[in-house]
């Protein structure tokens, strides 16, 4: 069958999704809402905000869209699946009741306990005094997590006692996270290596995506504040057996537990994990594709993406491993001055054509806008520059060759994407 697709969102992840759909034999037309100038080269843009659910459903109906793919978590947690399914529209992503796995960290923690899914010990607190008492029991370091969605900023690792008062004030007095901070998890600090793992699920079955490694801290050597992600590569370098253990101990009980609780999980399940000495422990669930992991993963997909998403949305996912190119991809995020804090905007971006002229380089847009004919910066993460190669080393080299062409005032990026993995492979 031929597909008319709609992609919701405006980041580099959504650009990568559009790019992958373009390579699907079955896709005839692609729309994106609201998209960005890069996406606009591969899809027709609809000027509708990603959280305007009725307008999106209306447009999907009018355009006779038969597959909608949602990038960000907010429309999913607002119930975009429910809005579309009311109108008989097919949408790849979880329902509102299933997206609660990301939208409420309290739900996720209690869900893990109900289904014996390994995760850190935690207490659920609602006042400053309760939080202080829980912290005394856990000791330092300790982790505080706002229950609700907080644009990735609701988690604080409190290293020592002298940071505790200001942190507790931020959560309970300033109420920095608003309603999302009504309930807070005080969680034991887990040590180990962090890993994210994604599967595509259809409510009862699932297939894993290729592995990936992402780089959350803003500066080289994993220093500085956490960001949405400064780079990624696929595949990840993992101890053998790790993927299987995660699938059996975490993914399978999560998918079957959600089904058993009447919240069948359809869409991408993204599990953030810590590989501890006691095995993998869940840090968080996300109900969407990771950004920038997706940029690296999808460039390796050697399968019909639209077909897989359509099957998952219909609850009829074929039980077979997906095909992946036997090459590596590295992705470097180019960020604007100030990111991950308040960022500067309006600076001109040059050199994308030069980067694209390099063999095996792909550039995905995120925080960009066209001001007349000039491409300018409008967001924190501006571009994702990806390189493909027969080995991770080559992929990283190619990605950085692409980066060399691109300029905008205040641009910053990590220069060590892949370095830790290459060291582990004994390659550098
Ligand atoms: P989350 O949004 O829950 O993934 O948390 C953001 C980041 O905080 C994670 O990527 C980890 O680096 C860190 N983190 C979260 N929970 C813990 C924990 N229990 N122990 C150690 N680090 C954590
Ligand atoms: N890269 C982390 C995320 O997408 O949540």
Coordinates of C-alpha atoms and ligand atoms in Angstrom, one line a residue:
X1 CA 0.0 0.0 0.0
X2 CA 1.1 3.6 -0.5
X3 CA 1.3 5.9 2.4
X4 CA 0.7 9.6 3.0
X5 CA 2.6 10.4 6.2
X6 CA 2.6 13.3 8.7
X7 CA 5.5 13.9 11.1
X8 CA 4.9 16.0 14.2
X9 CA 7.7 18.1 15.7
X10 CA 10.5 20.4 14.6
X11 CA 13.8 19.0 15.7
X12 CA 16.7 17.1 14.1
X13 CA 15.0 13.8 15.3
X14 CA 12.0 14.7 13.2
X15 CA 14.2 15.6 10.3
X16 CA 15.8 12.1 10.6
X17 CA 12.3 10.5 10.8
X18 CA 11.2 12.3 7.6
X19 CA 14.5 11.4 5.9
X20 CA 13.9 7.7 6.8
X21 CA 10.3 7.8 5.6
X22 CA 11.5 9.2 2.3
X23 CA 13.6 6.1 1.8
X24 CA 10.6 3.9 2.4
X25 CA 9.3 2.5 -0.8
X26 CA 5.7 2.7 0.3
X27 CA 5.7 6.5 1.1
X28 CA 4.1 8.8 -1.5
X29 CA 3.8 12.1 0.3
X30 CA 5.1 13.5 3.5
X31 CA 3.9 16.4 5.6
X32 CA 5.4 17.9 8.7
X33 CA 4.0 20.1 11.4
X34 CA 5.5 22.5 12.1
X35 CA 8.8 21.2 10.8
X36 CA 11.9 23.4 10.1
X37 CA 13.7 24.6 7.0
X38 CA 15.7 21.4 6.6
X39 CA 12.5 19.3 6.9
X40 CA 10.9 21.7 4.4
X41 CA 13.2 20.4 1.7
X42 CA 11.8 16.8 2.1
X43 CA 8.3 17.4 3.3
X44 CA 5.4 19.9 2.9
X45 CA 5.3 22.0 6.0
X46 CA 2.0 22.7 7.9
X47 CA 2.1 25.8 10.2
X48 CA 0.5 24.0 13.1
X49 CA 2.1 23.8 16.6
X50 CA 3.0 20.3 17.8
X51 CA 0.7 20.6 20.8
X52 CA -2.4 21.9 18.9
X53 CA -4.1 18.5 18.9
X54 CA -7.4 19.4 17.3
X55 CA -5.8 21.3 14.5
X56 CA -3.4 18.5 13.8
X57 CA -6.2 15.9 13.7
X58 CA -8.2 18.2 11.4
X59 CA -5.3 18.6 9.0
X60 CA -4.6 14.9 9.0
X61 CA -8.2 14.2 8.2
X62 CA -8.3 16.8 5.4
X63 CA -5.1 15.5 3.8
X64 CA -6.2 11.9 4.2
X65 CA -3.0 11.0 6.1
X66 CA -2.7 7.3 6.7
X67 CA 0.3 7.4 9.1
X68 CA 1.2 10.0 11.6
X69 CA 4.5 9.8 13.5
X70 CA 5.0 11.9 16.7
X71 CA 8.5 13.1 17.7
X72 CA 8.1 15.0 21.1
X73 CA 6.6 13.7 24.3
X74 CA 4.3 16.6 25.0
X75 CA 1.6 15.9 22.4
X76 CA 1.7 12.2 23.4
X77 CA 1.2 12.9 27.0
X78 CA -1.6 15.4 26.1
X79 CA -3.4 12.5 24.3
X80 CA -2.7 13.0 20.6
X81 CA -3.2 9.3 20.0
X82 CA -6.6 9.4 21.6
X83 CA -7.5 12.5 19.5
X84 CA -6.5 10.8 16.3
X85 CA -8.0 7.5 17.0
X86 CA -11.4 9.1 17.8
X87 CA -11.4 10.2 14.2
X88 CA -10.2 6.8 12.9
X89 CA -6.7 8.2 12.1
X90 CA -3.7 5.9 12.4
X91 CA -1.0 7.4 14.6
X92 CA 2.3 5.7 15.7
X93 CA 2.7 6.5 19.4
X94 CA 1.3 5.6 22.8
X95 CA -2.1 6.6 24.0
X96 CA -2.4 9.1 26.8
X97 CA -2.8 6.3 29.3
X98 CA 0.3 4.5 28.1
X99 CA 2.4 7.7 27.8
X100 CA 2.0 8.1 31.6
X101 CA 5.1 5.9 31.8
X102 CA 7.1 9.0 30.8
X103 CA 4.7 11.7 32.0
X104 CA 4.7 10.5 35.7
X105 CA 7.9 9.3 37.3
X106 CA 5.8 8.2 40.3
X107 CA 3.7 6.0 38.1
X108 CA 6.8 4.6 36.5
X109 CA 8.5 3.8 39.8
X110 CA 5.4 2.1 41.2
X111 CA 4.8 0.3 38.0
X112 CA 8.4 -1.1 38.2
X113 CA 7.7 -2.3 41.7
X114 CA 4.5 -4.0 40.7
X115 CA 6.2 -5.9 38.0
X116 CA 9.6 -6.6 39.6
X117 CA 11.4 -4.5 37.0
X118 CA 14.8 -3.6 38.4
X119 CA 15.1 0.1 39.4
X120 CA 16.6 2.2 42.2
X121 CA 15.0 2.4 45.6
X122 CA 13.0 5.6 46.0
X123 CA 10.6 7.4 48.2
X124 CA 7.7 9.5 47.0
X125 CA 7.5 12.8 48.9
X126 CA 5.2 15.9 48.7
X127 CA 6.8 18.3 51.2
X128 CA 10.2 19.7 52.0
X129 CA 10.2 18.0 55.4
X130 CA 9.4 14.6 53.9
X131 CA 12.1 15.1 51.3
X132 CA 14.7 16.1 53.9
X133 CA 13.8 12.9 55.9
X134 CA 14.1 10.7 52.9
X135 CA 17.5 12.2 52.0
X136 CA 18.7 11.5 55.5
X137 CA 17.9 7.8 55.0
X138 CA 19.6 7.5 51.6
X139 CA 22.7 9.7 52.3
X140 CA 24.7 11.4 49.6
X141 CA 24.8 11.5 46.7
X142 CA 21.1 11.3 46.2
X143 CA 18.8 12.1 43.3
X144 CA 15.6 14.2 43.3
X145 CA 13.1 13.8 40.4
X146 CA 10.0 15.9 39.8
X147 CA 7.1 13.6 39.0
X148 CA 5.8 15.3 35.8
X149 CA 7.3 16.5 32.5
X150 CA 9.9 19.2 33.1
X151 CA 11.5 19.4 29.6
X152 CA 14.3 17.1 30.8
X153 CA 15.3 19.5 33.7
X154 CA 13.4 17.9 36.6
X155 CA 16.2 15.6 37.8
X156 CA 18.9 16.8 40.2
X157 CA 21.8 14.8 41.5
X158 CA 22.7 16.2 44.9
X159 CA 26.3 15.4 45.5
X160 CA 26.7 16.6 49.1
X161 CA 24.9 18.1 52.1
X162 CA 25.9 21.7 51.2
X163 CA 23.9 21.6 48.0
X164 CA 20.8 20.2 49.7
X165 CA 19.1 23.3 51.0
X166 CA 19.1 25.2 47.7
X167 CA 17.9 22.1 45.9
X168 CA 15.0 21.5 48.3
X169 CA 14.1 25.2 48.0
X170 CA 14.0 25.0 44.3
X171 CA 11.7 22.0 44.3
X172 CA 9.4 22.9 47.3
X173 CA 9.7 26.7 47.9
X174 CA 10.3 28.3 44.5
X175 CA 8.3 25.4 43.0
X176 CA 10.6 25.6 39.9
X177 CA 8.7 22.7 38.2
X178 CA 5.2 23.9 39.0
X179 CA 2.6 21.2 39.1
X180 CA 5.1 18.7 37.7
X181 CA 6.8 19.0 41.2
X182 CA 3.8 18.3 43.3
X183 CA 5.2 14.9 44.0
X184 CA 8.9 14.3 44.0
X185 CA 11.0 11.0 44.0
X186 CA 13.9 10.9 46.3
X187 CA 16.0 8.1 44.7
X188 CA 19.1 6.2 45.6
X189 CA 22.2 7.2 43.5
X190 CA 23.1 4.4 41.2
X191 CA 26.6 3.9 40.0
X192 CA 27.6 2.4 36.7
X193 CA 27.5 3.1 33.0
X194 CA 24.4 4.8 31.5
X195 CA 22.7 3.3 28.5
X196 CA 19.6 4.0 26.5
X197 CA 17.7 1.2 24.8
X198 CA 14.8 1.6 22.4
X199 CA 12.2 -0.8 21.0
X200 CA 9.2 -0.4 18.8
X201 CA 6.1 -2.0 20.3
X202 CA 2.6 -2.8 19.1
X203 CA 0.9 -3.3 22.4
X204 CA 2.0 -6.8 22.9
X205 CA 5.0 -7.5 20.6
X206 CA 8.2 -5.5 20.2
X207 CA 11.3 -5.3 18.1
X208 CA 14.5 -3.7 19.3
X209 CA 16.1 -0.8 17.4
X210 CA 19.9 -0.8 16.9
X211 CA 21.9 0.2 20.0
X212 CA 23.2 3.7 20.4
X213 CA 25.3 5.7 22.8
X214 CA 24.4 9.3 23.6
X215 CA 26.4 12.1 25.2
X216 CA 24.3 14.1 27.7
X217 CA 26.8 16.6 29.2
X218 CA 27.6 19.8 27.4
X219 CA 31.4 19.7 27.4
X220 CA 34.2 17.2 26.5
X221 CA 35.0 14.6 29.0
X222 CA 31.4 14.4 30.2
X223 CA 31.7 17.7 32.0
X224 CA 29.3 20.6 32.6
X225 CA 25.5 20.5 32.8
X226 CA 23.2 17.9 31.3
X227 CA 21.7 18.7 28.0
X228 CA 19.1 17.1 25.7
X229 CA 22.1 15.4 24.1
X230 CA 25.2 16.7 22.4
X231 CA 25.9 13.7 20.1
X232 CA 25.4 10.0 19.6
X233 CA 26.7 7.0 17.8
X234 CA 25.3 3.7 16.6
X235 CA 26.0 0.9 17.3
X236 CA 27.0 1.3 21.0
X237 CA 29.9 -0.7 22.4
X238 CA 28.3 -3.0 25.0
X239 CA 29.4 -6.0 27.0
X240 CA 28.0 -9.1 25.3
X241 CA 24.6 -10.2 26.5
X242 CA 23.6 -6.7 27.7
X243 CA 20.9 -6.2 25.1
X244 CA 19.4 -9.6 25.8
X245 CA 19.3 -9.0 29.6
X246 CA 17.6 -5.7 29.1
X247 CA 15.0 -7.2 26.7
X248 CA 14.2 -10.0 29.2
X249 CA 14.4 -8.2 32.5
X250 CA 13.1 -4.8 31.6
X251 CA 11.4 -4.5 28.2
X252 CA 9.4 -7.7 28.2
X253 CA 7.9 -7.2 31.7
X254 CA 7.2 -3.5 30.8
X255 CA 5.2 -4.3 27.6
X256 CA 3.4 -7.2 29.2
X257 CA 2.8 -5.3 32.5
X258 CA 1.3 -2.3 30.6
X259 CA -1.0 -4.6 28.6
X260 CA -2.1 -6.4 31.8
X261 CA -2.9 -3.0 33.4
X262 CA -5.1 -2.0 30.5
X263 CA -2.7 0.5 29.0
X264 CA -1.2 -1.5 26.1
X265 CA 2.0 0.2 24.9
X266 CA 2.2 1.0 21.3
X267 CA 5.0 3.2 20.0
X268 CA 8.7 3.7 20.8
X269 CA 9.6 2.6 24.3
X270 CA 12.9 4.3 25.3
X271 CA 14.4 2.9 28.5
X272 CA 17.2 4.9 30.2
X273 CA 19.3 2.5 32.3
X274 CA 22.2 2.3 34.6
X275 CA 24.3 -0.8 34.2
X276 CA 25.2 -1.4 37.8
X277 CA 27.2 -4.2 39.4
X278 CA 23.7 -5.8 40.1
X279 CA 22.7 -5.6 36.5
X280 CA 20.7 -3.0 34.6
X281 CA 18.4 -0.7 36.6
X282 CA 15.8 1.6 35.1
X283 CA 16.4 5.3 35.4
X284 CA 13.5 6.5 33.3
X285 CA 11.1 5.6 30.5
X286 CA 10.5 7.9 27.6
X287 CA 7.5 7.3 25.2
X288 CA 9.3 8.6 22.1
X289 CA 12.4 8.4 19.9
X290 CA 15.5 9.7 21.6
X291 CA 17.2 12.8 20.3
X292 CA 20.0 12.6 19.1
X293 CA 20.1 8.8 19.2
X294 CA 17.5 8.5 16.4
X295 CA 19.7 10.5 14.0
X296 CA 22.4 7.9 14.3
X297 CA 20.1 4.8 14.4
X298 CA 17.9 5.6 11.5
X299 CA 20.8 6.2 9.1
X300 CA 21.6 2.6 9.6
X301 CA 18.1 1.2 9.1
X302 CA 17.9 -1.0 6.0
X303 CA 14.2 -1.8 6.2
X304 CA 10.9 -0.1 5.2
X305 CA 10.5 2.4 8.1
X306 CA 6.9 3.4 7.2
X307 CA 5.9 -0.2 7.0
X308 CA 7.2 -1.1 10.5
X309 CA 5.5 2.0 12.0
X310 CA 2.2 1.2 10.3
X311 CA 2.3 -2.4 11.5
X312 CA 3.1 -1.3 15.1
X313 CA 0.3 1.2 15.0
X314 CA -2.1 -1.5 13.8
X315 CA -1.1 -3.9 16.5
X316 CA 0.3 -6.3 13.9
X317 CA 4.1 -6.0 14.2
X318 CA 5.9 -8.8 12.3
X319 CA 8.1 -10.7 14.8
X320 CA 11.4 -10.5 13.0
X321 CA 14.7 -8.7 13.6
X322 CA 15.0 -5.4 11.7
X323 CA 17.8 -5.1 9.2
X324 CA 20.7 -2.7 9.8
X325 CA 23.5 -1.6 7.6
X326 CA 26.8 -3.1 8.8
X327 CA 28.3 0.4 9.2
X328 CA 28.6 2.9 12.0
X329 CA 27.1 6.4 12.3
X330 CA 28.2 9.2 14.5
X331 CA 26.2 12.4 15.1
X332 CA 27.6 15.7 16.4
X333 CA 25.2 18.3 17.7
X334 CA 26.1 21.9 17.0
X335 CA 24.7 24.1 19.7
X336 CA 24.1 27.8 20.1
X337 CA 25.9 30.1 22.6
X338 CA 24.4 29.6 26.1
X339 CA 22.9 26.2 25.5
X340 CA 21.8 24.4 27.7
X341 CA 20.8 27.7 29.4
X342 CA 19.2 30.7 27.7
X343 CA 20.5 30.9 24.1
X344 CA 21.4 33.6 21.6
X345 CA 19.3 33.7 18.4
X346 CA 19.4 35.3 15.0
X347 CA 23.0 34.5 14.0
X348 CA 23.5 33.5 10.4
X349 CA 24.4 29.8 9.7
X350 CA 26.7 29.1 6.7
X351 CA 28.4 26.1 5.2
X352 CA 25.7 23.4 5.2
X353 CA 26.0 22.9 1.5
X354 CA 29.8 22.3 1.9
X355 CA 29.1 19.8 4.6
X356 CA 26.6 18.0 2.5
X357 CA 29.1 17.8 -0.4
X358 CA 31.3 15.6 1.7
X359 CA 30.6 11.9 1.0
X360 CA 28.6 10.1 3.7
X361 CA 27.7 13.3 5.6
X362 CA 24.1 14.1 6.4
X363 CA 22.9 17.3 8.2
X364 CA 19.7 17.5 10.1
X365 CA 18.1 20.8 11.1
X366 CA 16.8 21.6 14.6
X367 CA 16.9 25.2 15.9
X368 CA 17.0 26.9 12.4
X369 CA 14.8 29.4 10.6
X370 CA 14.8 31.1 7.3
X371 CA 14.9 34.9 7.5
X372 CA 14.3 35.7 3.9
X373 CA 17.0 33.7 2.2
X374 CA 19.3 33.6 5.3
X375 CA 19.3 30.6 7.5
X376 CA 19.5 31.8 11.2
X377 CA 19.8 30.2 14.6
X378 CA 16.6 30.1 16.7
X379 CA 17.2 27.3 19.2
X380 CA 19.7 25.6 21.5
X381 CA 20.5 22.6 19.5
X382 CA 20.9 24.0 16.0
X383 CA 22.0 21.2 13.7
X384 CA 22.9 17.5 13.9
X385 CA 25.8 16.6 11.6
X386 CA 26.0 12.8 10.9
X387 CA 28.8 10.8 9.3
X388 CA 28.6 7.2 8.1
X389 CA 31.6 4.8 7.9
X390 CA 32.6 1.2 7.8
X391 CA 33.9 1.5 11.4
X392 CA 33.0 3.8 14.3
X393 CA 36.4 5.5 13.9
X394 CA 35.7 6.4 10.2
X395 CA 32.1 7.5 11.0
X396 CA 33.4 9.9 13.7
X397 CA 36.1 11.3 11.4
X398 CA 33.5 11.8 8.6
X399 CA 31.1 13.6 10.9
X400 CA 33.8 16.0 12.1
X401 CA 34.8 16.6 8.5
X402 CA 31.2 17.7 7.9
X403 CA 31.3 20.0 11.0
X404 CA 34.4 21.8 9.7
X405 CA 32.3 23.5 7.0
X406 CA 29.6 24.9 9.3
X407 CA 29.9 28.3 11.0
X408 CA 27.7 30.5 13.1
X409 CA 28.6 32.9 15.8
X410 CA 28.8 31.3 19.3
X411 CA 28.6 27.7 17.8
X412 CA 29.9 25.1 20.2
X413 CA 30.0 21.3 20.1
X414 CA 31.8 18.4 21.7
X415 CA 35.0 17.3 20.1
X416 CA 35.1 13.8 21.8
X417 CA 32.0 12.1 20.5
X418 CA 32.8 8.4 20.2
X419 CA 36.2 8.7 21.9
X420 CA 35.2 6.6 25.0
X421 CA 33.8 3.9 22.8
X422 CA 36.8 3.8 20.5
X423 CA 39.1 3.6 23.6
X424 CA 37.1 0.6 24.7
X425 CA 37.4 -1.0 21.3
X426 CA 41.1 -0.5 21.6
X427 CA 41.0 1.7 18.6
X428 CA 42.6 4.9 20.0
Ligands
LIG1 P1 16.4 10.9 33.9 O1 15.7 12.1 33.3 O2 15.7 10.2 35.0 O3 17.1 10.0 32.9 O4 17.7 11.6 34.7 C1 18.6 12.4 34.1 C2 20.0 12.0 34.4 O5 20.2 12.0 35.8 C3 20.3 10.6 33.9 O6 20.6 10.6 32.6 C4 21.4 10.2 34.9 O7 22.6 10.7 34.4 C5 21.0 10.9 36.1 N1 20.3 10.0 37.0 C6 19.0 9.8 37.1 N2 18.7 8.9 38.1 C7 19.8 8.6 38.7 C8 20.2 7.7 39.7 N3 19.3 7.0 40.4 N4 21.5 7.5 40.0 C9 22.4 8.2 39.3 N5 22.2 9.1 38.3 C10 20.9 9.2 38.0
LIG2 N1 18.9 11.9 24.3 C1 18.0 11.7 25.4 C2 16.6 11.8 25.1 O1 16.1 11.8 24.0 O2 15.8 11.8 26.1

